[in-house]
Short mmCIF file of C-alpha atoms in Angstrom, two decimals:
data_model
loop_
_atom_site.label_atom_id
_atom_site.label_comp_id
_atom_site.label_asym_id
_atom_site.label_seq_id
_atom_site.Cartn_x
_atom_site.Cartn_y
_atom_site.Cartn_z
CA MET A 1 -28.53 31.77 184.23
CA ILE A 2 -28.15 30.20 188.39
CA ALA A 3 -26.72 27.21 186.15
CA LEU A 4 -24.02 28.79 185.08
CA LEU A 5 -23.87 30.99 189.03
CA ALA A 6 -23.41 27.68 189.60
CA LEU A 7 -21.36 26.13 187.41
CA LEU A 8 -19.00 29.29 188.38
CA VAL A 9 -19.51 28.22 192.45
CA VAL A 10 -18.22 24.52 191.61
CA ALA A 11 -14.89 25.91 189.61
CA ALA A 12 -13.96 28.14 192.38
CA VAL A 13 -14.19 25.49 194.88
CA LEU A 14 -12.64 23.25 192.70
CA LEU A 15 -10.00 24.82 191.56
CA PRO A 16 -7.29 24.99 193.97
CA HIS A 17 -7.63 21.13 194.09
CA VAL A 18 -6.85 20.33 190.90
CA VAL A 19 -3.98 23.49 190.14
CA PRO A 20 -0.66 23.09 191.63
CA LEU A 21 -0.19 26.27 194.06
CA ARG A 22 2.98 25.46 195.77
CA ARG A 23 5.02 27.91 194.59
CA VAL A 24 2.68 30.51 193.53
CA ALA A 25 2.50 33.87 195.37
CA PRO A 26 1.43 32.81 198.77
CA ALA A 27 -1.32 36.53 198.99
CA THR A 28 -2.82 34.61 195.31
CA ALA A 29 -2.83 31.10 196.73
CA ALA A 30 -4.22 32.22 200.44
CA THR A 31 -7.07 34.09 198.51
CA LEU A 32 -8.07 31.54 195.90
CA TRP A 33 -8.15 28.74 199.21
CA GLY A 34 -10.03 31.36 201.10
CA VAL A 35 -12.75 31.86 198.34
CA ALA A 36 -12.94 28.38 198.38
CA LEU A 37 -13.88 27.83 201.91
CA GLY A 38 -16.05 30.45 202.20
CA LEU A 39 -18.30 28.95 198.78
CA ARG A 40 -18.20 25.96 200.71
CA ALA A 41 -19.57 27.71 204.18
CA LEU A 42 -22.23 29.75 201.27
CA THR A 43 -23.82 26.82 199.61
CA SER A 44 -24.41 25.03 203.20
CA VAL A 45 -26.01 27.97 204.34
CA PHE A 46 -28.10 28.07 201.27
CA VAL A 47 -28.83 24.69 201.63
CA ALA A 48 -30.02 24.91 205.01
CA LEU A 49 -32.54 28.02 203.43
CA TYR A 50 -33.97 26.44 200.84
CA LEU A 51 -34.83 23.43 203.48
CA VAL A 52 -36.21 25.77 206.20
CA LEU A 53 -37.63 28.27 202.98
CA PHE A 54 -38.06 26.93 199.96
CA LEU A 55 -38.54 23.06 200.04
CA PRO A 56 -42.25 23.11 202.52
CA ALA A 57 -43.54 25.08 199.37
CA THR A 58 -42.59 21.80 196.95
CA ALA A 59 -44.79 19.06 195.75
CA LEU A 60 -41.42 17.03 196.55
CA PHE A 61 -41.63 18.08 200.60
CA ASP A 62 -45.60 17.52 200.66
CA ALA A 63 -45.53 13.83 199.00
CA MET A 64 -42.68 13.13 201.32
CA THR A 65 -44.60 14.31 204.83
CA HIS A 66 -48.79 14.05 203.72
CA TRP A 67 -48.23 10.45 205.17
CA CYS A 68 -50.17 9.63 208.42
CA TRP A 69 -47.75 7.93 210.89
CA HIS A 70 -49.85 7.98 213.47
CA THR A 71 -52.75 5.62 211.31
CA ILE A 72 -49.45 3.77 210.39
CA ILE A 73 -47.66 3.41 213.90
CA PRO A 74 -49.92 4.32 216.23
CA ILE A 75 -47.36 4.02 219.38
CA ALA A 76 -46.43 7.32 218.06
CA THR A 77 -48.74 8.93 219.14
CA THR A 78 -50.50 7.06 221.99
CA HIS A 79 -47.35 6.07 223.36
CA LEU A 80 -44.45 8.71 222.88
CA GLY A 81 -46.95 12.03 221.84
CA VAL A 82 -45.15 12.61 218.41
CA ALA A 83 -47.51 13.48 215.39
CA GLY A 84 -46.34 11.83 212.26
CA HIS A 85 -47.22 14.89 209.99
CA ARG A 86 -44.75 16.68 211.62
CA VAL A 87 -41.07 14.21 211.43
CA GLY A 88 -40.97 16.31 207.03
CA ASP A 89 -40.22 19.30 209.37
CA ALA A 90 -38.21 18.77 211.66
CA VAL A 91 -35.99 16.97 208.85
CA ALA A 92 -36.45 20.36 207.51
CA ILE A 93 -35.38 22.19 210.54
CA PHE A 94 -32.43 19.90 210.98
CA PRO A 95 -29.85 21.10 208.90
CA VAL A 96 -30.32 24.37 210.95
CA PHE A 97 -29.66 23.32 213.98
CA LEU A 98 -26.58 21.51 212.70
CA LEU A 99 -24.96 24.64 211.33
CA ALA A 100 -25.74 26.84 214.86
CA ALA A 101 -24.30 23.30 216.76
CA SER A 102 -20.68 24.30 214.41
CA ALA A 103 -21.08 27.52 215.18
CA ILE A 104 -21.28 27.77 219.05
CA SER A 105 -18.59 24.68 219.10
CA LEU A 106 -16.72 27.09 217.45
CA ALA A 107 -17.50 29.94 219.91
CA PHE A 108 -16.25 27.78 222.75
CA GLY A 109 -13.55 26.43 221.27
CA LEU A 110 -13.06 30.07 220.56
CA VAL A 111 -12.95 30.88 224.52
CA ARG A 112 -10.46 28.28 225.06
CA ALA A 113 -7.70 29.54 222.83
CA ALA A 114 -8.09 32.57 224.40
CA ARG A 115 -7.72 31.56 228.07
CA SER A 116 -4.81 29.29 226.97
CA VAL A 117 -3.29 32.52 225.55
CA ARG A 118 -3.99 34.18 228.30
CA ARG A 119 -2.10 31.27 230.64
CA LEU A 120 0.88 31.17 228.59
CA ILE A 121 1.38 34.92 228.65
CA THR A 122 0.87 35.73 231.94
CA ARG A 123 0.74 32.31 234.37
CA ASP A 124 4.28 30.25 232.60
CA ALA A 125 5.63 33.93 231.08
CA VAL A 126 9.21 34.54 233.10
CA GLY A 127 10.29 37.86 231.49
CA ARG A 128 10.78 40.11 228.74
CA GLY A 129 12.51 38.92 225.41
CA PRO A 130 14.43 40.35 222.32
CA ALA A 131 11.76 42.11 220.18
CA ASP A 132 9.46 43.03 222.90
CA SER A 133 8.55 39.52 223.47
CA VAL A 134 7.09 37.37 226.37
CA ILE A 135 9.59 34.44 227.60
CA VAL A 136 8.11 31.37 228.65
CA GLY A 137 9.41 28.90 230.31
CA GLY A 138 10.50 25.09 228.61
CA PRO A 139 12.88 23.66 226.91
CA ASP A 140 11.22 23.38 223.92
CA VAL A 141 12.07 25.64 220.84
CA PHE A 142 9.13 27.96 220.38
CA VAL A 143 8.34 30.70 218.61
CA ALA A 144 4.99 32.19 217.88
CA ALA A 145 2.00 34.98 217.58
CA ALA A 146 -0.26 34.49 220.40
CA GLY A 147 -3.27 35.88 220.66
CA PHE A 148 -6.58 38.10 218.59
CA SER A 149 -7.02 41.31 219.87
CA HIS A 150 -3.41 42.10 220.79
CA PRO A 151 -1.36 39.38 219.56
CA ARG A 152 2.13 38.77 221.40
CA LEU A 153 5.30 37.63 220.50
CA VAL A 154 6.13 34.33 222.70
CA VAL A 155 10.16 32.69 222.81
CA SER A 156 10.94 29.68 224.65
CA ALA A 157 13.41 29.70 226.90
CA GLY A 158 14.53 26.24 224.54
CA ALA A 159 14.32 28.94 222.04
CA LEU A 160 16.79 31.43 223.51
CA THR A 161 19.27 29.06 224.14
CA GLN A 162 18.55 26.62 220.71
CA LEU A 163 18.51 28.74 218.17
CA ASP A 164 22.25 31.20 217.21
CA ASP A 165 21.21 35.23 216.78
CA GLU A 166 20.40 34.39 213.01
CA GLU A 167 17.81 31.96 213.54
CA LEU A 168 15.95 33.62 216.34
CA ALA A 169 16.48 36.83 214.32
CA ALA A 170 15.03 35.11 211.27
CA GLY A 171 11.63 33.62 213.49
CA ILE A 172 11.04 36.52 215.51
CA ASP A 173 10.30 38.42 212.33
CA HIS A 174 8.19 35.30 210.33
CA GLU A 175 6.29 35.65 213.56
CA HIS A 176 6.06 39.63 213.00
CA GLY A 177 4.85 38.58 209.73
CA HIS A 178 2.27 36.85 211.07
CA ILE A 179 0.68 40.47 213.36
CA ARG A 180 1.19 42.66 210.52
CA ARG A 181 0.18 40.43 208.16
CA ARG A 182 -2.94 40.45 209.69
CA HIS A 183 -3.14 36.09 209.91
CA ARG A 184 -4.86 35.66 212.67
CA PHE A 185 -8.47 37.08 211.40
CA VAL A 186 -7.45 34.61 208.14
CA VAL A 187 -7.46 32.04 210.94
CA LEU A 188 -10.72 33.00 212.24
CA TYR A 189 -12.45 33.11 209.13
CA ALA A 190 -11.32 29.43 207.83
CA GLU A 191 -11.94 28.67 211.88
CA ALA A 192 -15.46 30.02 210.82
CA CYS A 193 -16.27 28.59 206.96
CA ARG A 194 -15.29 25.17 208.81
CA ALA A 195 -17.63 24.86 210.98
CA LEU A 196 -20.33 25.62 208.87
CA ALA A 197 -18.52 23.86 205.47
CA ARG A 198 -17.96 20.71 208.22
CA PHE A 199 -20.29 18.09 206.07
CA VAL A 200 -18.71 18.93 202.73
CA PRO A 201 -16.16 17.44 201.16
CA GLY A 202 -12.66 18.95 201.34
CA THR A 203 -13.56 21.14 204.14
CA LYS A 204 -10.70 20.17 206.54
CA HIS A 205 -8.20 19.99 203.55
CA ALA A 206 -8.69 23.35 202.46
CA VAL A 207 -8.21 24.58 205.83
CA ALA A 208 -5.10 23.03 206.18
CA GLN A 209 -3.81 24.37 202.99
CA LEU A 210 -5.37 27.99 203.78
CA ARG A 211 -2.98 28.00 206.69
CA PHE A 212 0.56 26.21 204.79
CA HIS A 213 -0.28 29.64 202.65
CA LEU A 214 -0.49 32.16 205.17
CA GLU A 215 2.92 30.35 206.66
CA ARG A 216 4.30 31.05 203.44
CA ASP A 217 3.79 34.39 203.66
CA ALA A 218 5.02 34.32 206.94
CA ASP A 219 7.98 33.11 205.63
CA ALA A 220 8.47 35.61 202.64
CA TRP A 221 8.25 38.86 205.08
CA ALA A 222 10.90 37.06 207.39
CA LEU A 223 13.05 36.94 203.60
CA ALA A 224 11.75 40.73 202.81
CA ARG A 225 13.84 41.23 206.10
CA LYS A 226 17.16 40.17 204.45
CA HIS A 227 17.39 37.83 207.19
CA ASP A 228 18.87 34.37 205.28
CA ARG A 229 16.48 31.55 203.67
CA PHE A 230 18.95 28.85 205.36
CA ALA A 231 18.83 30.85 209.35
CA LEU A 232 14.92 30.22 208.47
CA ALA A 233 15.09 27.62 207.92
CA SER A 234 16.98 25.92 210.47
CA ALA A 235 14.42 28.00 212.46
CA ILE A 236 11.49 25.66 211.46
CA CYS A 237 13.21 22.85 211.19
CA LYS A 238 14.44 23.16 215.36
CA ALA A 239 10.98 24.32 216.77
CA THR A 240 8.00 23.02 217.81
CA ILE A 241 4.56 22.12 216.65
CA PHE A 242 2.08 24.09 219.31
CA GLN A 243 -1.17 22.90 219.43
CA ASN A 244 -3.67 26.51 219.71
CA PRO A 245 -5.91 27.62 217.08
CA ALA A 246 -4.56 31.39 219.05
CA VAL A 247 -1.20 30.74 218.59
CA ALA A 248 0.94 30.85 215.62
CA PRO A 249 3.81 28.62 216.17
CA LEU A 250 7.30 29.21 213.84
CA GLY A 251 7.52 25.64 212.75
CA GLY A 252 3.41 25.05 212.32
CA GLY A 253 1.50 22.91 209.93
CA ARG A 254 1.37 19.19 208.51
CA ASP A 255 3.22 20.51 205.30
CA VAL A 256 6.84 22.29 206.99
CA ARG A 257 8.93 20.04 204.61
CA ASP A 258 7.26 21.68 201.85
CA ARG A 259 7.67 25.19 203.30
CA VAL A 260 12.03 24.32 204.22
CA ASP A 261 12.02 22.67 200.89
CA GLU A 262 11.39 25.86 199.07
CA LEU A 263 13.62 28.02 201.47
CA LEU A 264 16.01 25.74 201.12
CA SER A 265 15.71 25.92 197.02
CA GLY A 266 14.51 28.90 196.51
CA HIS A 267 11.24 30.71 195.30
CA ARG A 268 10.96 29.92 191.32
CA ALA A 269 7.43 31.64 190.58
CA PRO A 270 5.49 30.83 187.14
CA GLY A 271 5.28 32.68 184.52
CA ALA A 272 3.89 36.21 184.08
CA LEU A 273 1.05 34.43 181.50
CA ARG A 274 0.15 31.97 184.52
CA ARG A 275 0.31 34.95 187.20
CA SER A 276 -1.69 37.07 185.99
CA ALA A 277 -4.32 34.27 185.33
CA LEU A 278 -3.97 32.77 188.40
CA ASN A 279 -4.31 37.36 190.72
CA ALA A 280 -7.55 37.61 188.06
CA THR A 281 -9.34 34.39 189.31
CA ALA A 282 -8.68 35.18 192.46
CA ALA A 283 -10.34 38.61 192.03
CA LEU A 284 -13.37 37.45 190.42
CA GLY A 285 -13.75 34.69 193.42
CA VAL A 286 -13.12 37.20 195.87
CA VAL A 287 -16.61 39.47 193.86
CA LEU A 288 -18.35 36.27 193.35
CA LEU A 289 -17.97 34.88 197.30
CA LEU A 290 -18.87 38.76 198.04
CA GLY A 291 -22.18 38.92 195.70
CA LEU A 292 -23.45 35.33 197.37
CA THR A 293 -23.06 36.75 200.54
CA ALA A 294 -24.70 40.24 199.77
CA SER A 295 -27.88 37.75 198.62
CA VAL A 296 -28.34 35.81 201.45
CA PRO A 297 -29.86 38.30 203.40
CA SER A 298 -32.31 39.32 199.67
CA VAL A 299 -33.19 34.56 199.59
CA VAL A 300 -34.34 34.76 203.28
CA ALA A 301 -36.92 37.46 202.78
CA ALA A 302 -37.93 35.90 199.21
CA GLY A 303 -38.42 32.31 201.18
CA GLN A 304 -40.04 34.05 204.62
CA GLN A 305 -42.55 35.85 201.62
CA GLN A 306 -43.23 32.54 199.81
CA ALA A 307 -43.88 30.79 203.08
CA ASP A 308 -46.45 33.39 204.59
CA GLY A 309 -47.82 33.58 200.49
CA ALA A 310 -48.38 30.08 200.09
CA PRO A 311 -49.16 27.74 203.18
CA VAL A 312 -49.09 24.03 202.87
CA PRO A 313 -51.88 22.21 204.34
CA HIS A 314 -51.35 18.50 206.11
CA ALA A 315 -53.71 15.66 205.12
CA CYS A 316 -53.78 14.47 208.19
CA ASP A 317 -55.09 17.63 209.88
CA GLY A 318 -58.50 18.62 211.20
#
């Protein structure tokens, strides 16, 4: 059973990397990448829990740590005050400290982003713009949805002068798509997964792909409002990339060319069978992710019970 579950997790993590998703419905592709990110984060959490709660009760840990280092390297205790038999405990707890450090780094990053958005909306604002937006100064073409709890539409003075009416309207509705579809919460989830799975290969790429498909989703939202796809593509090409995790800019992301190519060539949806298979896979992936997340408290309780019931003495003690 555990082997089958592990196989499913590996398959769900690797699937978005091997199956082309550039023309798949944005919501389906974003879900698949989101599941892959969540499973990466859970893998890091389970590895840390295993090292802290289960590994100390194993024979392997006993063999690794029952070396009397203070008799082999006397300077460790006589001059540095380091007890050799505690090294194994420190190694077991180290992954938890890494996860905690990543989480703290994420929290500080969010605080800095919130302050940056606050300055953008208050200090740099020069007036009210179209669609209840905030106009900020500057010659750059910049249209974005800014903020988490109460997102605002931000338009630069350069965008008002360099985009024609249709381009500006399409760009504004693209940003409205980010707000209405609540993409900011998905981005926050992705950044939390990045913090937990920082050392898992492919995490950075998965976050970038998830953001790319959120941009595609916002493009689809704008096109559903009867905007011309060529006008939206032109606005994206003119927009300036603005680096801020709390801001969703029109020209954001490293895959702008792919978005523009899709807009210019038209969306070619995959066949019905492939579409249904991907939708079913995304749904099963969400169920798997939620099930594993719900199992974390049980794993912690089982590990604590094992640690309390079967303590492992150190050979160097006493």
